[in-house]
GROMACS .gro file of C-alpha atoms in nm:
model
  448
    1UNK     CA    1  17.033   2.092   6.192
    2UNK     CA    2  17.173   2.438   6.135
    3UNK     CA    3  17.192   2.723   5.889
    4UNK     CA    4  17.535   2.832   5.781
    5UNK     CA    5  17.538   3.083   6.065
    6UNK     CA    6  17.350   2.899   6.338
    7UNK     CA    7  17.491   2.623   6.557
    8UNK     CA    8  17.314   2.287   6.549
    9UNK     CA    9  17.095   2.085   6.777
   10UNK     CA   10  17.201   1.882   7.081
   11UNK     CA   11  17.059   1.552   7.201
   12UNK     CA   12  17.186   1.419   7.534
   13UNK     CA   13  17.149   1.046   7.590
   14UNK     CA   14  17.335   0.785   7.789
   15UNK     CA   15  17.670   0.672   7.650
   16UNK     CA   16  17.787   0.323   7.730
   17UNK     CA   17  18.163   0.311   7.687
   18UNK     CA   18  18.214   0.055   7.573
   19UNK     CA   19  18.917  -1.735   5.493
   20UNK     CA   20  18.538  -1.740   5.562
   21UNK     CA   21  18.258  -1.957   5.435
   22UNK     CA   22  17.892  -1.873   5.390
   23UNK     CA   23  17.606  -2.032   5.578
   24UNK     CA   24  17.278  -2.112   5.409
   25UNK     CA   25  17.060  -1.820   5.309
   26UNK     CA   26  17.126  -1.537   5.071
   27UNK     CA   27  17.128  -1.184   5.213
   28UNK     CA   28  16.967  -0.936   4.975
   29UNK     CA   29  17.009  -0.592   5.128
   30UNK     CA   30  16.990  -0.410   4.796
   31UNK     CA   31  16.665  -0.570   4.680
   32UNK     CA   32  16.418  -0.350   4.864
   33UNK     CA   33  16.071  -0.469   4.940
   34UNK     CA   34  15.855  -0.292   5.199
   35UNK     CA   35  15.720  -0.625   5.321
   36UNK     CA   36  16.065  -0.777   5.365
   37UNK     CA   37  16.379  -0.722   5.568
   38UNK     CA   38  16.689  -0.779   5.356
   39UNK     CA   39  16.508  -1.052   5.165
   40UNK     CA   40  16.338  -1.211   5.466
   41UNK     CA   41  15.964  -1.175   5.528
   42UNK     CA   42  15.861  -0.939   5.807
   43UNK     CA   43  15.751  -1.149   6.104
   44UNK     CA   44  15.596  -1.059   6.438
   45UNK     CA   45  15.653  -1.381   6.630
   46UNK     CA   46  15.845  -1.437   6.953
   47UNK     CA   47  16.201  -1.319   7.014
   48UNK     CA   48  16.434  -1.464   7.276
   49UNK     CA   49  16.546  -1.808   7.383
   50UNK     CA   50  16.366  -2.102   7.234
   51UNK     CA   51  16.158  -2.289   7.492
   52UNK     CA   52  16.293  -2.616   7.625
   53UNK     CA   53  16.656  -2.561   7.526
   54UNK     CA   54  16.893  -2.673   7.806
   55UNK     CA   55  17.142  -2.420   7.947
   56UNK     CA   56  17.477  -2.389   7.776
   57UNK     CA   57  17.783  -2.547   7.933
   58UNK     CA   58  17.992  -2.231   7.959
   59UNK     CA   59  18.222  -2.178   8.255
   60UNK     CA   60  18.158  -1.823   8.381
   61UNK     CA   61  18.399  -1.689   8.640
   62UNK     CA   62  18.239  -1.486   8.919
   63UNK     CA   63  17.885  -1.581   8.823
   64UNK     CA   64  17.591  -1.562   9.064
   65UNK     CA   65  17.414  -1.829   8.854
   66UNK     CA   66  17.118  -1.594   8.815
   67UNK     CA   67  16.895  -1.554   8.508
   68UNK     CA   68  17.101  -1.271   8.355
   69UNK     CA   69  17.423  -1.471   8.374
   70UNK     CA   70  17.248  -1.776   8.232
   71UNK     CA   71  17.116  -1.568   7.941
   72UNK     CA   72  17.460  -1.419   7.879
   73UNK     CA   73  17.630  -1.758   7.892
   74UNK     CA   74  17.376  -1.898   7.647
   75UNK     CA   75  17.446  -1.601   7.419
   76UNK     CA   76  17.822  -1.657   7.430
   77UNK     CA   77  17.772  -2.024   7.353
   78UNK     CA   78  17.541  -1.961   7.057
   79UNK     CA   79  17.739  -1.677   6.902
   80UNK     CA   80  18.059  -1.879   6.921
   81UNK     CA   81  17.883  -2.180   6.770
   82UNK     CA   82  17.788  -1.953   6.480
   83UNK     CA   83  18.146  -1.841   6.433
   84UNK     CA   84  18.259  -2.203   6.446
   85UNK     CA   85  18.045  -2.261   6.137
   86UNK     CA   86  18.146  -1.944   5.954
   87UNK     CA   87  18.518  -1.937   6.034
   88UNK     CA   88  18.689  -2.276   6.002
   89UNK     CA   89  18.919  -2.323   6.298
   90UNK     CA   90  18.755  -2.055   6.512
   91UNK     CA   91  18.853  -2.112   6.875
   92UNK     CA   92  18.636  -1.996   7.166
   93UNK     CA   93  18.756  -1.721   7.397
   94UNK     CA   94  18.967  -1.849   7.687
   95UNK     CA   95  18.789  -1.676   7.976
   96UNK     CA   96  18.429  -1.571   8.036
   97UNK     CA   97  18.357  -1.353   8.340
   98UNK     CA   98  18.063  -1.186   8.511
   99UNK     CA   99  18.070  -0.906   8.768
  100UNK     CA  100  17.829  -0.677   8.950
  101UNK     CA  101  17.934  -0.316   8.898
  102UNK     CA  102  17.740  -0.213   9.209
  103UNK     CA  103  17.948  -0.415   9.453
  104UNK     CA  104  18.248  -0.565   9.278
  105UNK     CA  105  18.588  -0.530   9.442
  106UNK     CA  106  18.790  -0.705   9.173
  107UNK     CA  107  18.946  -0.612   8.842
  108UNK     CA  108  18.940  -0.749   8.489
  109UNK     CA  109  19.163  -0.663   8.196
  110UNK     CA  110  19.362  -0.429   8.419
  111UNK     CA  111  19.067  -0.217   8.533
  112UNK     CA  112  18.852  -0.211   8.842
  113UNK     CA  113  18.504  -0.348   8.789
  114UNK     CA  114  18.356  -0.133   9.065
  115UNK     CA  115  18.117   0.105   8.886
  116UNK     CA  116  18.209  -0.040   8.545
  117UNK     CA  117  17.873  -0.048   8.367
  118UNK     CA  118  17.999  -0.223   8.059
  119UNK     CA  119  18.055  -0.540   7.862
  120UNK     CA  120  18.387  -0.589   7.688
  121UNK     CA  121  18.631  -0.817   7.512
  122UNK     CA  122  18.987  -0.811   7.643
  123UNK     CA  123  19.252  -0.903   7.392
  124UNK     CA  124  19.522  -0.919   7.659
  125UNK     CA  125  19.390  -1.248   7.795
  126UNK     CA  126  19.132  -1.337   7.527
  127UNK     CA  127  18.834  -1.292   7.758
  128UNK     CA  128  18.483  -1.154   7.752
  129UNK     CA  129  18.312  -1.001   8.055
  130UNK     CA  130  17.987  -0.827   8.141
  131UNK     CA  131  17.817  -0.634   8.417
  132UNK     CA  132  17.525  -0.840   8.546
  133UNK     CA  133  17.431  -0.577   8.806
  134UNK     CA  134  17.331  -0.277   8.593
  135UNK     CA  135  17.408  -0.302   8.221
  136UNK     CA  136  17.258  -0.631   8.113
  137UNK     CA  137  16.947  -0.609   8.335
  138UNK     CA  138  16.881  -0.258   8.203
  139UNK     CA  139  16.909  -0.372   7.843
  140UNK     CA  140  16.690  -0.677   7.901
  141UNK     CA  141  16.425  -0.469   8.076
  142UNK     CA  142  16.417  -0.188   7.819
  143UNK     CA  143  16.474  -0.375   7.493
  144UNK     CA  144  16.421  -0.745   7.564
  145UNK     CA  145  16.654  -1.040   7.615
  146UNK     CA  146  16.788  -1.028   7.261
  147UNK     CA  147  16.947  -0.691   7.334
  148UNK     CA  148  17.179  -0.875   7.574
  149UNK     CA  149  17.262  -1.118   7.295
  150UNK     CA  150  17.331  -0.825   7.060
  151UNK     CA  151  17.578  -0.660   7.297
  152UNK     CA  152  17.767  -0.985   7.353
  153UNK     CA  153  17.762  -1.065   6.980
  154UNK     CA  154  17.928  -0.727   6.928
  155UNK     CA  155  18.196  -0.800   7.188
  156UNK     CA  156  18.264  -1.142   7.041
  157UNK     CA  157  18.304  -0.963   6.710
  158UNK     CA  158  18.621  -0.820   6.862
  159UNK     CA  159  18.737  -1.174   6.938
  160UNK     CA  160  18.683  -1.255   6.570
  161UNK     CA  161  18.898  -0.956   6.475
  162UNK     CA  162  19.176  -1.089   6.699
  163UNK     CA  163  19.159  -1.428   6.531
  164UNK     CA  164  19.165  -1.272   6.185
  165UNK     CA  165  19.464  -1.058   6.276
  166UNK     CA  166  19.276  -0.733   6.216
  167UNK     CA  167  19.514  -0.513   6.411
  168UNK     CA  168  19.602  -0.148   6.366
  169UNK     CA  169  19.260  -0.017   6.267
  170UNK     CA  170  19.115   0.286   6.443
  171UNK     CA  171  18.861   0.243   6.721
  172UNK     CA  172  18.570   0.353   6.504
  173UNK     CA  173  18.659   0.101   6.231
  174UNK     CA  174  18.697  -0.183   6.482
  175UNK     CA  175  18.363  -0.098   6.642
  176UNK     CA  176  18.186  -0.073   6.307
  177UNK     CA  177  18.320  -0.413   6.207
  178UNK     CA  178  18.205  -0.561   6.539
  179UNK     CA  179  17.855  -0.418   6.490
  180UNK     CA  180  17.856  -0.566   6.140
  181UNK     CA  181  17.964  -0.906   6.272
  182UNK     CA  182  17.676  -0.889   6.520
  183UNK     CA  183  17.442  -0.821   6.229
  184UNK     CA  184  17.568  -1.127   6.043
  185UNK     CA  185  17.499  -1.342   6.350
  186UNK     CA  186  17.147  -1.203   6.378
  187UNK     CA  187  17.085  -1.298   6.015
  188UNK     CA  188  17.167  -1.655   6.117
  189UNK     CA  189  16.917  -1.630   6.402
  190UNK     CA  190  16.646  -1.466   6.189
  191UNK     CA  191  16.676  -1.742   5.930
  192UNK     CA  192  16.602  -1.998   6.200
  193UNK     CA  193  16.946  -2.159   6.211
  194UNK     CA  194  17.019  -2.091   6.577
  195UNK     CA  195  16.923  -2.387   6.798
  196UNK     CA  196  16.899  -2.156   7.099
  197UNK     CA  197  16.755  -1.818   6.998
  198UNK     CA  198  16.482  -1.682   6.773
  199UNK     CA  199  16.397  -1.328   6.663
  200UNK     CA  200  16.116  -1.169   6.467
  201UNK     CA  201  16.220  -0.949   6.178
  202UNK     CA  202  15.959  -0.692   6.277
  203UNK     CA  203  15.946  -0.594   6.647
  204UNK     CA  204  16.245  -0.814   6.734
  205UNK     CA  205  16.491  -0.642   6.501
  206UNK     CA  206  16.341  -0.303   6.588
  207UNK     CA  207  16.443  -0.368   6.949
  208UNK     CA  208  16.798  -0.447   6.838
  209UNK     CA  209  16.823  -0.124   6.641
  210UNK     CA  210  16.684   0.061   6.943
  211UNK     CA  211  16.957  -0.100   7.152
  212UNK     CA  212  17.221   0.033   6.914
  213UNK     CA  213  17.062   0.377   6.942
  214UNK     CA  214  17.084   0.353   7.320
  215UNK     CA  215  17.454   0.263   7.324
  216UNK     CA  216  17.563   0.513   7.061
  217UNK     CA  217  17.829   0.779   7.115
  218UNK     CA  218  17.712   1.112   7.249
  219UNK     CA  219  17.644   1.353   6.960
  220UNK     CA  220  17.954   1.562   6.898
  221UNK     CA  221  18.197   1.282   6.988
  222UNK     CA  222  18.482   1.284   6.739
  223UNK     CA  223  18.505   0.981   6.515
  224UNK     CA  224  18.881   1.008   6.571
  225UNK     CA  225  18.842   0.957   6.946
  226UNK     CA  226  19.040   0.656   7.075
  227UNK     CA  227  18.717   0.523   7.228
  228UNK     CA  228  18.477   0.610   6.944
  229UNK     CA  229  18.204   0.352   6.879
  230UNK     CA  230  17.993   0.552   6.635
  231UNK     CA  231  17.669   0.745   6.616
  232UNK     CA  232  17.339   0.559   6.610
  233UNK     CA  233  17.339   0.602   6.232
  234UNK     CA  234  17.690   0.452   6.213
  235UNK     CA  235  17.605   0.159   6.435
  236UNK     CA  236  17.273   0.078   6.271
  237UNK     CA  237  17.436   0.106   5.929
  238UNK     CA  238  17.709  -0.142   6.021
  239UNK     CA  239  17.462  -0.385   6.176
  240UNK     CA  240  17.243  -0.371   5.865
  241UNK     CA  241  17.543  -0.430   5.639
  242UNK     CA  242  17.622  -0.748   5.830
  243UNK     CA  243  17.261  -0.861   5.837
  244UNK     CA  244  17.207  -0.792   5.469
  245UNK     CA  245  17.542  -0.871   5.309
  246UNK     CA  246  17.718  -1.109   5.548
  247UNK     CA  247  18.065  -1.149   5.694
  248UNK     CA  248  18.271  -1.054   5.385
  249UNK     CA  249  18.103  -0.713   5.386
  250UNK     CA  250  18.211  -0.662   5.748
  251UNK     CA  251  18.570  -0.739   5.666
  252UNK     CA  252  18.566  -0.473   5.394
  253UNK     CA  253  18.472  -0.187   5.630
  254UNK     CA  254  18.767   0.050   5.645
  255UNK     CA  255  18.850   0.406   5.744
  256UNK     CA  256  18.760   0.547   5.403
  257UNK     CA  257  18.410   0.401   5.420
  258UNK     CA  258  18.351   0.519   5.775
  259UNK     CA  259  18.479   0.866   5.690
  260UNK     CA  260  18.225   0.896   5.410
  261UNK     CA  261  17.951   0.876   5.672
  262UNK     CA  262  18.119   1.120   5.912
  263UNK     CA  263  18.047   1.489   5.868
  264UNK     CA  264  18.281   1.759   6.005
  265UNK     CA  265  17.995   1.880   6.223
  266UNK     CA  266  17.999   1.554   6.418
  267UNK     CA  267  18.310   1.672   6.598
  268UNK     CA  268  18.246   1.923   6.872
  269UNK     CA  269  17.954   2.060   7.070
  270UNK     CA  270  17.610   2.144   6.938
  271UNK     CA  271  17.397   2.451   6.983
  272UNK     CA  272  17.025   2.531   6.990
  273UNK     CA  273  16.772   2.372   6.755
  274UNK     CA  274  16.622   2.563   6.466
  275UNK     CA  275  16.260   2.667   6.514
  276UNK     CA  276  16.031   2.501   6.262
  277UNK     CA  277  15.810   2.811   6.274
  278UNK     CA  278  16.097   3.040   6.169
  279UNK     CA  279  16.017   3.175   5.818
  280UNK     CA  280  16.387   3.204   5.735
  281UNK     CA  281  16.447   2.841   5.832
  282UNK     CA  282  16.151   2.727   5.622
  283UNK     CA  283  16.283   2.927   5.327
  284UNK     CA  284  16.622   2.761   5.365
  285UNK     CA  285  16.448   2.425   5.387
  286UNK     CA  286  16.271   2.488   5.055
  287UNK     CA  287  16.604   2.582   4.900
  288UNK     CA  288  16.765   2.256   5.009
  289UNK     CA  289  16.466   2.050   4.894
  290UNK     CA  290  16.489   2.201   4.547
  291UNK     CA  291  16.862   2.134   4.537
  292UNK     CA  292  16.820   1.772   4.650
  293UNK     CA  293  16.528   1.678   4.427
  294UNK     CA  294  16.612   1.897   4.127
  295UNK     CA  295  16.248   1.992   4.072
  296UNK     CA  296  16.026   2.290   4.152
  297UNK     CA  297  15.942   2.289   4.522
  298UNK     CA  298  15.585   2.227   4.632
  299UNK     CA  299  15.487   2.549   4.814
  300UNK     CA  300  15.430   2.542   5.189
  301UNK     CA  301  15.092   2.648   5.325
  302UNK     CA  302  14.937   2.660   5.671
  303UNK     CA  303  14.569   2.679   5.581
  304UNK     CA  304  14.494   2.346   5.419
  305UNK     CA  305  14.280   2.056   5.536
  306UNK     CA  306  14.534   1.813   5.389
  307UNK     CA  307  14.720   1.792   5.719
  308UNK     CA  308  14.447   1.587   5.885
  309UNK     CA  309  14.558   1.447   6.219
  310UNK     CA  310  14.927   1.484   6.133
  311UNK     CA  311  15.170   1.771   6.165
  312UNK     CA  312  15.219   1.801   5.790
  313UNK     CA  313  15.050   1.671   5.477
  314UNK     CA  314  15.082   1.669   5.099
  315UNK     CA  315  14.791   1.807   4.895
  316UNK     CA  316  14.800   1.665   4.540
  317UNK     CA  317  14.509   1.884   4.425
  318UNK     CA  318  14.726   2.196   4.432
  319UNK     CA  319  15.068   2.031   4.478
  320UNK     CA  320  15.130   2.195   4.815
  321UNK     CA  321  15.275   2.086   5.148
  322UNK     CA  322  15.045   2.185   5.433
  323UNK     CA  323  15.204   2.259   5.772
  324UNK     CA  324  15.049   2.256   6.117
  325UNK     CA  325  15.319   2.462   6.286
  326UNK     CA  326  15.186   2.400   6.636
  327UNK     CA  327  15.209   2.023   6.593
  328UNK     CA  328  15.545   2.043   6.418
  329UNK     CA  329  15.681   2.243   6.712
  330UNK     CA  330  15.585   1.958   6.945
  331UNK     CA  331  15.810   1.710   6.763
  332UNK     CA  332  16.129   1.636   6.956
  333UNK     CA  333  16.427   1.762   6.757
  334UNK     CA  334  16.451   1.998   6.464
  335UNK     CA  335  16.575   1.736   6.218
  336UNK     CA  336  16.276   1.515   6.295
  337UNK     CA  337  16.035   1.803   6.230
  338UNK     CA  338  16.208   1.918   5.912
  339UNK     CA  339  16.239   1.556   5.800
  340UNK     CA  340  15.861   1.510   5.820
  341UNK     CA  341  15.814   1.819   5.602
  342UNK     CA  342  16.066   1.685   5.350
  343UNK     CA  343  15.886   1.351   5.344
  344UNK     CA  344  15.568   1.523   5.223
  345UNK     CA  345  15.768   1.715   4.963
  346UNK     CA  346  15.900   1.375   4.853
  347UNK     CA  347  15.541   1.279   4.776
  348UNK     CA  348  15.528   1.580   4.543
  349UNK     CA  349  15.827   1.436   4.355
  350UNK     CA  350  15.646   1.105   4.316
  351UNK     CA  351  15.321   1.278   4.218
  352UNK     CA  352  15.499   1.469   3.940
  353UNK     CA  353  15.610   1.136   3.793
  354UNK     CA  354  15.263   0.984   3.809
  355UNK     CA  355  15.357   0.736   4.080
  356UNK     CA  356  15.103   0.611   4.335
  357UNK     CA  357  15.105   0.809   4.660
  358UNK     CA  358  14.952   0.540   4.878
  359UNK     CA  359  15.078   0.195   4.965
  360UNK     CA  360  15.395   0.060   5.120
  361UNK     CA  361  15.607   0.110   4.808
  362UNK     CA  362  15.523   0.482   4.813
  363UNK     CA  363  15.612   0.488   5.182
  364UNK     CA  364  15.950   0.329   5.122
  365UNK     CA  365  16.027   0.559   4.828
  366UNK     CA  366  15.947   0.847   5.062
  367UNK     CA  367  16.199   0.725   5.319
  368UNK     CA  368  16.464   0.695   5.049
  369UNK     CA  369  16.398   1.045   4.915
  370UNK     CA  370  16.410   1.190   5.266
  371UNK     CA  371  16.746   1.019   5.313
  372UNK     CA  372  16.860   1.165   4.980
  373UNK     CA  373  16.776   1.512   5.110
  374UNK     CA  374  16.962   1.445   5.436
  375UNK     CA  375  17.267   1.330   5.244
  376UNK     CA  376  17.254   1.642   5.030
  377UNK     CA  377  17.297   1.876   5.329
  378UNK     CA  378  17.617   1.738   5.477
  379UNK     CA  379  17.843   2.039   5.546
  380UNK     CA  380  18.076   1.961   5.256
  381UNK     CA  381  17.788   2.030   5.015
  382UNK     CA  382  17.756   2.389   5.141
  383UNK     CA  383  17.377   2.408   5.144
  384UNK     CA  384  17.154   2.667   5.313
  385UNK     CA  385  17.086   2.412   5.588
  386UNK     CA  386  17.349   2.171   5.716
  387UNK     CA  387  17.347   1.855   5.923
  388UNK     CA  388  17.476   1.900   6.276
  389UNK     CA  389  17.567   1.657   6.557
  390UNK     CA  390  17.282   1.425   6.642
  391UNK     CA  391  17.072   1.490   6.331
  392UNK     CA  392  17.119   1.146   6.178
  393UNK     CA  393  17.058   0.989   6.518
  394UNK     CA  394  16.729   1.179   6.527
  395UNK     CA  395  16.654   1.027   6.189
  396UNK     CA  396  16.710   0.677   6.328
  397UNK     CA  397  16.487   0.749   6.627
  398UNK     CA  398  16.212   0.883   6.400
  399UNK     CA  399  16.235   0.587   6.165
  400UNK     CA  400  16.204   0.343   6.452
  401UNK     CA  401  15.889   0.519   6.574
  402UNK     CA  402  15.568   0.381   6.428
  403UNK     CA  403  15.402   0.724   6.407
  404UNK     CA  404  15.669   0.901   6.201
  405UNK     CA  405  15.585   1.025   5.852
  406UNK     CA  406  15.942   0.995   5.720
  407UNK     CA  407  15.865   0.645   5.589
  408UNK     CA  408  15.489   0.683   5.538
  409UNK     CA  409  15.262   0.722   5.237
  410UNK     CA  410  15.019   1.008   5.177
  411UNK     CA  411  14.765   0.854   5.415
  412UNK     CA  412  15.025   0.817   5.691
  413UNK     CA  413  15.061   0.438   5.656
  414UNK     CA  414  15.420   0.347   5.740
  415UNK     CA  415  15.642   0.062   5.627
  416UNK     CA  416  15.580  -0.202   5.896
  417UNK     CA  417  15.944  -0.272   5.978
  418UNK     CA  418  16.172  -0.016   6.140
  419UNK     CA  419  16.465  -0.206   5.990
  420UNK     CA  420  16.324  -0.161   5.638
  421UNK     CA  421  16.246   0.205   5.705
  422UNK     CA  422  16.603   0.277   5.813
  423UNK     CA  423  16.741   0.073   5.523
  424UNK     CA  424  16.555   0.282   5.266
  425UNK     CA  425  16.660   0.609   5.431
  426UNK     CA  426  17.024   0.491   5.434
  427UNK     CA  427  17.009   0.409   5.064
  428UNK     CA  428  16.896   0.760   4.982
  429UNK     CA  429  17.160   0.913   5.207
  430UNK     CA  430  17.430   0.704   5.041
  431UNK     CA  431  17.306   0.800   4.693
  432UNK     CA  432  17.358   1.167   4.777
  433UNK     CA  433  17.717   1.104   4.880
  434UNK     CA  434  17.844   0.845   4.635
  435UNK     CA  435  17.758   1.004   4.301
  436UNK     CA  436  17.455   0.781   4.240
  437UNK     CA  437  17.191   0.926   4.009
  438UNK     CA  438  17.007   1.141   4.263
  439UNK     CA  439  16.629   1.104   4.273
  440UNK     CA  440  16.645   0.815   4.028
  441UNK     CA  441  16.824   0.610   4.293
  442UNK     CA  442  16.502   0.611   4.495
  443UNK     CA  443  16.250   0.583   4.212
  444UNK     CA  444  16.403   0.316   3.989
  445UNK     CA  445  16.156   0.029   3.958
  446UNK     CA  446  16.424  -0.236   4.014
  447UNK     CA  447  16.458  -0.125   4.375
  448UNK     CA  448  16.096  -0.204   4.453
   0.00000   0.00000   0.00000
């Protein structure tokens, strides 16, 4: 986040380079419900391979026949079985290969696999390959086995593009479509149609969104880069579009849509974070809140008991937002800290309309309104504060954290699904940038 005269924040994380028919089930991404994920109930059951399912019969070149390669082969088999149902005449990729980036001496798709920590689809020979030495074990360890499935579902999305003749699109559009295709496959799994895999719509999908955060482009990477894959916000958005709206929605992703999510500040380096204790920054924050919500701003105070155990709280008795500056300063990232403040101001908006301030519906409205504010400060809107590289990725990280207030009610109770939290935030962000009716887009009863 930045003022008009101050460079924005930087977050450094690992970058990994890297005629349809519908299946049963009706995605409902636009029908929000804090106890559902795109129309499916939030579940907390197991995620991973179903017990007792025999290994897939997939010929993997270079395999060590270890557990990672078996998981990857099973993923390739299941994802391609899905596409065989969705795309009549879909043909499997010709070659499937495994390599160990730590010791490999060979090459695939014209590049050495020594040190190649990656998974990829190669259109030159219609093949898919993965690193069993570093990449897939790291993903499985950090995010669970279904993260491996997600990465390979993305790569097979590129195979789908080849079969559909989707050539000539920019890298960022191709990658967004592939993330979307992966989301459509995970809908199939979440609905229980996969004979091989299962995933919970609560913790299971949260892990998949965390995987997309992990493999995002470094903040500041140009969306026009020939290798651009997208920010965490881009990648999560595309995945959710596929999960909620299905394959036809993926095919409709184009440069114009992607560009609407890209801010000029995403291109180029970032600077220092804004200090949440800076009076000038807090004044600018109040200015942007008023502009976004179109209502008088609840005053900020630092001497109220309404904060409780949190860094910030809303006090309905005097319509104020109470700040604990010491705790706010401990939050990682300026956008995350300012976003928590905005979330409490969003409760003021709801309070002014006589809406309940506790409960999951209030929490989800809060996430939407915070997204509306974020969408209102893209650089093209020329506000006192502006989004800078990494800010929306910070939003994703915050929304996936169970202790964030961005999608929480007055008591701090959060929407139980990270997927649903992000979805509501995205809806608000989109409303600010597509001419939708501002605050009403988050408060209309039909959404909830």
